[in-house]
Coordinates of C-alpha atoms in Angstrom, one line a residue:
X28 CA 93.9 -218.9 179.0
X29 CA 96.9 -218.4 181.2
X30 CA 98.6 -221.6 180.1
X31 CA 98.2 -220.6 176.4
X32 CA 99.4 -217.0 176.8
X33 CA 102.3 -215.9 174.6
X34 CA 103.8 -214.1 177.5
X35 CA 105.1 -215.9 180.6
X36 CA 102.9 -215.6 183.7
X37 CA 103.9 -216.1 187.3
X38 CA 101.6 -215.8 190.3
X39 CA 103.3 -215.6 193.7
X40 CA 102.1 -215.0 197.3
X41 CA 103.2 -212.4 199.7
X42 CA 106.3 -214.3 200.6
X43 CA 107.4 -214.5 196.9
X44 CA 106.5 -218.2 196.8
X45 CA 105.5 -219.2 193.2
X46 CA 102.0 -220.6 193.1
X47 CA 101.3 -220.8 189.3
X48 CA 103.5 -220.7 186.2
X49 CA 102.4 -221.2 182.6
X50 CA 104.2 -223.1 179.8
X51 CA 105.6 -219.9 178.3
X52 CA 107.5 -219.2 181.6
X53 CA 109.6 -222.3 181.0
X54 CA 110.5 -221.2 177.5
X55 CA 111.2 -217.5 178.4
X56 CA 113.2 -218.1 181.6
X57 CA 114.8 -221.4 180.5
X58 CA 113.9 -223.0 183.9
X59 CA 111.7 -226.2 184.4
X60 CA 108.3 -225.4 186.0
X61 CA 108.3 -228.6 188.1
X62 CA 111.5 -227.4 189.8
X63 CA 110.1 -224.0 190.6
X64 CA 106.5 -224.4 191.9
X65 CA 106.5 -223.8 195.6
X66 CA 109.9 -222.2 195.7
X67 CA 110.5 -218.6 196.9
X68 CA 111.8 -216.2 194.3
X69 CA 114.0 -214.7 197.0
X70 CA 115.7 -218.0 197.3
X71 CA 116.2 -218.2 193.5
X72 CA 117.9 -214.8 193.7
X73 CA 120.2 -216.0 196.5
X74 CA 121.1 -219.1 194.4
X75 CA 121.9 -216.9 191.3
X76 CA 119.3 -218.4 189.1
X77 CA 118.1 -214.9 188.2
X78 CA 119.7 -211.5 188.7
X79 CA 116.5 -209.6 189.6
X80 CA 112.7 -210.1 189.8
X81 CA 109.6 -207.8 189.6
X82 CA 108.1 -209.7 192.6
X83 CA 111.0 -208.6 194.8
X84 CA 110.6 -205.0 193.7
X85 CA 106.9 -205.1 194.4
X86 CA 107.5 -206.5 197.9
X87 CA 110.1 -203.7 198.5
X88 CA 108.0 -200.8 197.2
X89 CA 104.5 -202.0 197.8
X90 CA 103.4 -201.0 194.3
X91 CA 103.7 -202.0 190.6
X92 CA 107.2 -202.4 189.3
X93 CA 109.0 -203.3 186.1
X94 CA 112.5 -204.7 185.7
X95 CA 114.7 -206.2 183.0
X96 CA 115.9 -209.7 183.8
X97 CA 119.1 -211.2 182.3
X98 CA 118.6 -214.9 182.1
X99 CA 121.3 -217.6 182.4
X100 CA 120.7 -218.4 178.7
X101 CA 121.7 -214.8 177.8
X102 CA 118.2 -213.6 177.1
X103 CA 116.6 -210.3 178.2
X104 CA 113.2 -210.5 179.7
X105 CA 110.9 -207.5 180.6
X106 CA 108.9 -208.4 183.7
X107 CA 106.1 -206.3 185.3
X108 CA 104.6 -207.2 188.7
X109 CA 101.3 -206.0 190.0
X110 CA 100.4 -206.4 193.7
X111 CA 96.9 -207.5 195.0
X112 CA 96.2 -206.5 198.6
X113 CA 94.0 -208.6 201.0
X114 CA 91.6 -207.3 203.6
X115 CA 94.4 -206.9 206.1
X116 CA 96.1 -204.4 203.7
X117 CA 99.0 -206.8 203.2
X118 CA 100.1 -208.1 199.8
X119 CA 98.2 -211.2 199.1
X120 CA 99.2 -212.1 195.6
X121 CA 101.6 -210.7 193.0
X122 CA 100.8 -211.2 189.3
X123 CA 103.8 -211.0 187.0
X124 CA 103.9 -210.8 183.2
X125 CA 107.2 -211.6 181.5
X126 CA 108.1 -211.0 177.9
X127 CA 111.3 -212.0 176.0
X128 CA 112.6 -208.7 174.5
X129 CA 116.0 -209.9 173.4
X130 CA 115.2 -209.6 169.7
X131 CA 113.6 -206.2 170.3
X132 CA 116.7 -205.0 172.1
X133 CA 118.9 -206.2 169.3
X134 CA 116.7 -204.4 166.8
X135 CA 116.9 -201.2 168.8
X136 CA 120.7 -201.5 169.0
X137 CA 120.9 -202.1 165.3
X138 CA 118.7 -199.1 164.7
X139 CA 120.8 -196.9 167.0
X140 CA 124.0 -198.1 165.3
X141 CA 122.5 -197.4 161.9
X142 CA 121.5 -193.9 163.1
X143 CA 125.0 -193.2 164.4
X144 CA 126.5 -194.4 161.1
X145 CA 124.1 -192.2 159.1
X146 CA 124.9 -189.2 161.3
X147 CA 128.7 -189.9 160.9
X148 CA 128.2 -190.2 157.1
X149 CA 126.2 -187.0 157.0
X150 CA 128.8 -185.1 159.0
X151 CA 131.6 -186.4 156.7
X152 CA 129.5 -185.4 153.7
X153 CA 129.0 -181.9 155.2
X154 CA 132.7 -181.6 156.0
X155 CA 133.6 -182.7 152.5
X156 CA 131.2 -180.2 150.9
X157 CA 132.5 -177.5 153.2
X158 CA 136.2 -178.3 152.5
X159 CA 135.4 -178.4 148.7
X160 CA 133.6 -175.1 148.9
X161 CA 136.6 -173.6 150.7
X162 CA 139.1 -175.1 148.2
X163 CA 137.1 -173.6 145.4
X164 CA 137.9 -170.1 146.7
X165 CA 141.5 -170.4 145.7
X166 CA 141.9 -171.1 142.0
X167 CA 145.0 -173.3 141.7
X168 CA 146.3 -176.3 139.7
X169 CA 149.7 -176.0 141.3
X170 CA 150.7 -179.1 143.4
X171 CA 152.5 -177.1 146.0
X172 CA 149.6 -174.8 146.5
X173 CA 147.1 -177.7 146.7
X174 CA 149.2 -179.3 149.4
X175 CA 149.3 -176.0 151.2
X176 CA 145.5 -175.8 151.1
X177 CA 145.2 -179.4 152.5
X178 CA 147.5 -178.3 155.4
X179 CA 145.4 -175.3 156.1
X180 CA 142.2 -177.3 156.2
X181 CA 143.8 -179.8 158.6
X182 CA 145.1 -177.0 160.8
X183 CA 141.5 -175.9 161.2
X184 CA 140.9 -178.9 163.4
X185 CA 143.7 -178.1 165.9
X186 CA 144.3 -175.2 168.2
X187 CA 148.0 -174.5 167.4
X188 CA 149.0 -170.9 166.5
X189 CA 149.8 -170.4 162.8
X190 CA 152.2 -168.0 161.1
X191 CA 151.3 -167.4 157.4
X192 CA 154.2 -165.8 155.5
X193 CA 154.4 -164.7 151.9
X194 CA 154.7 -161.7 149.7
X195 CA 152.1 -159.0 149.5
X196 CA 149.1 -160.1 147.5
X197 CA 149.5 -163.9 147.7
X198 CA 146.2 -164.5 149.6
X199 CA 147.3 -164.7 153.2
X200 CA 143.9 -163.2 154.3
X201 CA 142.0 -165.8 152.5
X202 CA 144.0 -168.7 154.0
X203 CA 143.4 -167.2 157.5
X204 CA 139.7 -167.2 156.8
X205 CA 139.8 -170.8 155.6
X206 CA 141.6 -171.8 158.8
X207 CA 138.8 -170.2 160.9
X208 CA 135.9 -171.6 158.8
X209 CA 137.4 -175.1 158.9
X210 CA 137.6 -175.0 162.7
X211 CA 135.0 -175.6 165.4
X212 CA 135.5 -171.9 166.4
X213 CA 133.5 -171.0 163.3
X214 CA 130.4 -172.1 165.3
X215 CA 131.3 -170.3 168.6
X216 CA 133.0 -167.1 167.5
X217 CA 134.1 -164.8 164.7
X218 CA 137.3 -164.2 162.8
X219 CA 138.6 -160.8 163.9
X220 CA 141.2 -159.2 161.7
X221 CA 143.7 -156.6 162.9
X222 CA 146.2 -155.0 160.6
X223 CA 149.2 -154.1 162.8
X224 CA 150.6 -151.9 160.1
X225 CA 147.5 -149.7 159.5
X226 CA 146.8 -148.7 163.1
X227 CA 149.0 -146.0 164.5
X228 CA 151.4 -147.2 167.2
X229 CA 149.9 -144.8 169.8
X230 CA 146.5 -146.4 169.3
X231 CA 147.4 -150.0 168.7
X232 CA 147.6 -151.0 172.4
X233 CA 144.2 -149.7 173.3
X234 CA 142.7 -151.2 170.1
X235 CA 144.1 -154.6 170.9
X236 CA 143.7 -154.7 174.7
X237 CA 140.8 -152.3 175.2
X238 CA 140.8 -149.7 178.0
X239 CA 139.0 -148.8 181.2
X240 CA 137.0 -145.6 181.7
X241 CA 139.3 -142.7 182.3
X242 CA 142.5 -144.6 181.2
X243 CA 143.7 -141.6 179.3
X244 CA 142.5 -138.2 178.0
X245 CA 139.7 -138.7 175.4
X246 CA 138.8 -142.2 176.6
X247 CA 135.2 -143.2 176.4
X248 CA 133.2 -142.9 179.7
X249 CA 132.4 -146.6 179.8
X250 CA 135.8 -147.8 178.5
X251 CA 136.2 -149.9 175.4
X252 CA 136.5 -153.6 174.6
X253 CA 139.6 -154.6 172.7
X254 CA 140.0 -156.9 169.8
X255 CA 141.2 -159.7 172.0
X256 CA 137.9 -159.7 173.9
X257 CA 135.9 -159.3 170.7
X258 CA 137.6 -162.4 169.3
X259 CA 136.7 -164.5 172.4
X260 CA 135.7 -168.1 171.4
X261 CA 136.9 -167.3 167.9
X262 CA 140.1 -166.5 166.0
X263 CA 142.2 -163.3 166.1
X264 CA 144.0 -162.7 162.8
X265 CA 147.1 -160.4 163.3
X266 CA 148.0 -159.3 159.9
X267 CA 151.4 -157.7 159.3
X268 CA 152.7 -159.0 162.6
X269 CA 156.2 -157.9 161.7
X270 CA 155.2 -154.3 162.3
X271 CA 154.0 -154.9 165.9
X272 CA 156.1 -152.6 168.2
X273 CA 158.4 -154.4 170.6
X274 CA 156.5 -153.2 173.7
X275 CA 153.3 -154.8 172.4
X276 CA 155.2 -157.9 171.5
X277 CA 155.8 -158.5 175.2
X278 CA 152.2 -158.1 176.0
X279 CA 151.1 -160.4 173.2
X280 CA 153.5 -163.0 174.5
X281 CA 151.8 -162.8 177.9
X282 CA 148.4 -163.2 176.3
X283 CA 149.5 -166.3 174.5
X284 CA 151.0 -167.8 177.7
X285 CA 148.3 -166.8 180.2
X286 CA 145.2 -166.6 178.0
X287 CA 144.2 -163.4 179.8
X288 CA 144.3 -159.7 178.9
X289 CA 144.5 -156.6 181.1
X290 CA 142.9 -153.5 179.6
X291 CA 144.8 -150.3 179.5
X292 CA 144.3 -148.5 182.8
X293 CA 143.0 -151.7 184.4
X294 CA 144.4 -154.2 186.8
X295 CA 142.0 -157.2 186.6
X296 CA 143.0 -160.0 184.2
X297 CA 140.2 -161.0 181.8
X298 CA 140.2 -164.6 180.7
X299 CA 139.9 -165.1 176.9
X300 CA 139.6 -168.2 174.7
X301 CA 141.1 -167.3 171.3
X302 CA 143.2 -168.8 168.6
X303 CA 146.0 -166.6 167.1
X304 CA 146.7 -166.7 163.4
X305 CA 149.4 -164.3 162.3
X306 CA 150.6 -163.2 158.9
X307 CA 153.6 -161.3 157.5
X308 CA 155.3 -160.4 154.3
X309 CA 158.5 -159.6 156.1
X310 CA 161.5 -161.8 157.1
X311 CA 160.7 -162.4 160.8
X312 CA 163.9 -164.5 161.2
X313 CA 165.9 -161.5 160.0
X314 CA 164.0 -159.2 162.3
X315 CA 164.7 -161.5 165.2
X316 CA 168.4 -161.5 164.3
X317 CA 168.4 -157.7 164.2
X318 CA 166.6 -157.4 167.6
X319 CA 163.4 -155.9 166.1
X320 CA 161.2 -159.0 166.8
X321 CA 161.2 -161.1 170.0
X322 CA 162.6 -164.5 169.5
X323 CA 160.3 -166.1 172.1
X324 CA 157.2 -164.6 170.5
X325 CA 158.5 -165.8 167.0
X326 CA 158.6 -169.4 168.2
X327 CA 155.3 -169.0 170.0
X328 CA 153.6 -167.9 166.8
X329 CA 155.5 -170.1 164.4
X330 CA 154.2 -173.4 165.8
X331 CA 152.9 -174.4 162.3
X332 CA 154.6 -172.2 159.6
X333 CA 152.7 -171.8 156.3
X334 CA 154.8 -170.3 153.5
X335 CA 152.6 -169.2 150.6
X336 CA 154.6 -169.3 147.2
X337 CA 154.5 -166.2 145.1
X338 CA 152.5 -166.2 141.8
X339 CA 155.7 -166.2 139.7
X340 CA 156.5 -169.7 141.2
X341 CA 153.2 -171.1 140.1
X342 CA 152.7 -169.6 136.7
X343 CA 150.6 -172.6 135.7
X344 CA 147.8 -171.0 137.8
X345 CA 147.8 -167.8 135.8
X346 CA 145.5 -168.9 133.0
X347 CA 143.0 -170.2 135.5
X348 CA 143.2 -167.0 137.5
X349 CA 142.7 -164.9 134.4
X350 CA 139.7 -166.9 133.4
X351 CA 138.3 -166.6 137.0
X352 CA 138.8 -162.8 137.2
X353 CA 137.5 -162.3 133.7
X354 CA 134.3 -164.2 134.5
X355 CA 133.8 -162.2 137.7
X356 CA 134.4 -158.7 136.3
X357 CA 132.7 -159.4 133.0
X358 CA 129.6 -160.3 135.0
X359 CA 130.0 -157.3 137.3
X360 CA 130.4 -154.8 134.6
X361 CA 128.2 -156.5 132.0
X362 CA 131.1 -157.0 129.5
X363 CA 132.3 -159.9 127.4
X364 CA 136.1 -159.2 127.2
X365 CA 138.4 -162.1 126.1
X366 CA 142.2 -162.3 126.2
X367 CA 144.1 -163.6 123.2
X368 CA 146.4 -166.5 123.6
X369 CA 149.5 -164.4 123.2
X370 CA 148.3 -162.0 125.8
X371 CA 147.8 -164.8 128.3
X372 CA 151.3 -166.2 127.5
X373 CA 152.8 -162.8 128.1
X374 CA 151.0 -162.6 131.5
X375 CA 152.5 -166.0 132.3
X376 CA 156.0 -164.7 131.6
X377 CA 155.5 -161.6 133.8
X378 CA 157.1 -161.7 137.3
X379 CA 154.0 -160.4 139.2
X380 CA 155.6 -158.5 142.1
X381 CA 152.1 -157.8 143.4
X382 CA 151.1 -161.4 143.0
X383 CA 147.4 -162.4 142.7
X384 CA 146.2 -158.9 143.9
X385 CA 148.1 -157.3 141.0
X386 CA 146.6 -159.8 138.5
X387 CA 143.1 -159.1 139.8
X388 CA 143.6 -155.4 139.6
X389 CA 144.9 -155.7 136.1
X390 CA 142.0 -157.8 134.8
X391 CA 139.5 -155.4 136.4
X392 CA 141.3 -152.4 134.8
X393 CA 141.2 -154.1 131.4
X394 CA 137.5 -154.9 131.7
X395 CA 136.4 -151.4 132.6
X396 CA 138.7 -149.5 130.3
X397 CA 139.0 -151.6 127.1
X398 CA 136.5 -151.0 124.3
X399 CA 137.6 -154.1 122.4
X400 CA 136.1 -157.5 122.7
X401 CA 139.5 -159.3 122.5
X402 CA 142.6 -158.1 124.2
X403 CA 145.6 -158.7 121.9
X404 CA 149.2 -158.6 123.1
X405 CA 149.7 -155.1 121.7
X406 CA 146.8 -153.9 123.7
X407 CA 148.2 -154.8 127.1
X408 CA 149.9 -152.1 129.1
X409 CA 153.6 -152.2 128.2
X410 CA 154.5 -152.9 131.8
X411 CA 153.1 -156.4 131.4
X412 CA 154.8 -157.4 128.2
X413 CA 158.5 -158.3 127.7
X414 CA 158.7 -155.4 125.4
X415 CA 159.0 -153.0 128.3
X416 CA 161.7 -154.9 130.3
X417 CA 164.8 -152.7 130.3
X418 CA 163.0 -150.1 128.2
X419 CA 165.1 -150.8 125.1
X420 CA 164.9 -148.1 122.5
X421 CA 165.8 -148.0 118.9
X422 CA 168.6 -145.6 117.8
X423 CA 166.1 -143.7 115.6
X424 CA 163.8 -142.8 118.5
X425 CA 166.3 -142.8 121.4
X426 CA 164.7 -140.5 124.0
X427 CA 166.2 -137.9 126.2
X428 CA 167.2 -138.8 129.8
X429 CA 164.1 -136.8 131.0
X430 CA 161.8 -138.9 128.9
X431 CA 163.4 -142.2 129.9
X432 CA 163.0 -141.2 133.6
X433 CA 159.4 -140.3 133.0
X434 CA 158.9 -143.8 131.4
X435 CA 160.4 -145.5 134.4
X436 CA 158.4 -143.4 136.7
X437 CA 155.2 -144.3 134.9
X438 CA 156.0 -148.0 135.2
X439 CA 156.8 -147.7 138.9
X440 CA 153.6 -145.9 139.6
X441 CA 151.5 -148.5 137.8
X442 CA 153.3 -151.3 139.5
X443 CA 152.9 -149.8 143.0
X444 CA 149.2 -149.3 142.6
X445 CA 148.8 -152.9 141.3
X446 CA 150.8 -154.3 144.2
X447 CA 149.2 -152.4 147.1
X448 CA 145.8 -152.8 148.7
X449 CA 144.9 -149.1 148.2
X450 CA 146.2 -146.0 146.6
X451 CA 146.9 -144.6 150.0
X452 CA 149.3 -147.5 150.7
X453 CA 150.9 -147.1 147.2
X454 CA 151.4 -143.3 147.8
X455 CA 153.0 -144.1 151.2
X456 CA 155.4 -146.6 149.7
X457 CA 156.4 -144.2 146.9
X458 CA 156.8 -141.3 149.3
X459 CA 154.2 -139.3 147.5
X460 CA 151.0 -137.5 148.6
X461 CA 147.7 -139.1 147.4
X462 CA 147.0 -136.2 145.1
X463 CA 150.5 -136.4 143.5
X464 CA 150.1 -140.2 143.0
X465 CA 146.7 -139.7 141.4
X466 CA 148.1 -137.1 138.9
X467 CA 151.1 -139.4 138.0
X468 CA 148.8 -142.4 137.6
X469 CA 146.5 -140.6 135.3
X470 CA 149.5 -139.5 133.2
X471 CA 151.0 -143.0 133.2
X472 CA 147.7 -144.7 132.2
X473 CA 147.3 -142.1 129.4
X474 CA 150.7 -143.1 128.0
X475 CA 150.1 -146.8 128.4

């Protein structure tokens, strides 16, 4: 039975001397039986005929042992030795079973390799789906814009600071969100947005850095965590960075260099792990030249500059954006408004000072206010057609100066509301109160 066993069998005595070997042993180990019977396994180890042996492990530990032997022929053999004790409580015999597992090991390696390959393909597929989902958020057929989106997605995989510049309404917020979602930080932290222009200067420091209890009159009893700490392990998006006061620019530079923040009224530095993405619609180089923005901070933020082109420089995107916004607002308001070809052509010729935000606001306005099913060119507000450029009047209906000023005022009010994020911002830019802007807008829309 032993001699016909598929597995190799070796029986040795308490000194590791081999007493019995079957035919499979010669095949598995690649050694001739006649040269081994009576030899000690310890001696074979010393001669380098084998690199290890279960018999030796059993003699060392006094109990069953399993080892993997690498034979001189390049095979891998799994050997298990079992001790048999005599009446004197000493090891009398060691029975070893040896099996060639080379093919099994190769199969396991191939399986592991295939699993790794499948995992890599799955990750690449998920990354592709994720990147395609993010790409679909920005409707564009413009080559420059497509290259910009590719750059944004690549920048998600690195930790460099980014400076996104462009006019108001071009989509800087959306690009910052894409950078965060394409980065590993999307799994560990959040995207925290801070508008440096909307927070009063007196509050901006405590909002960014937080404060300790009793730091100033009116401070919370337990203090407050600032946006830097909230964004830990994530991304901090500093919008309108050009409006950051000079005193806070110095503190921001320290945060970028040391990766620590000190709360207002505190002394202990708090380590943070954040990535900074900044955005501006202002000329930071000009501000640096005028001394209103620190040059060292500018170069710290401007590691990878991203310049977003205005909508007027990618007019081939306008028809796709119109279709996109029409679909969204028709669904939202349960309408079925369409724009005639000449209306779309007129919109493509318009300069769009408010960029994509202005276009979005216009389409929503048309969907909710228009009773027609098809918006012809004559139905568009005059501000968006070339008829209103320069306000050219016929001699027969030439207006008074007062009327012409009112016409210009109406156009300016409509344009400001379309360009700005809110009516409050539009009122501030025009130097009006909110109620005054609302009255003028109502009058302007009534005339358009």
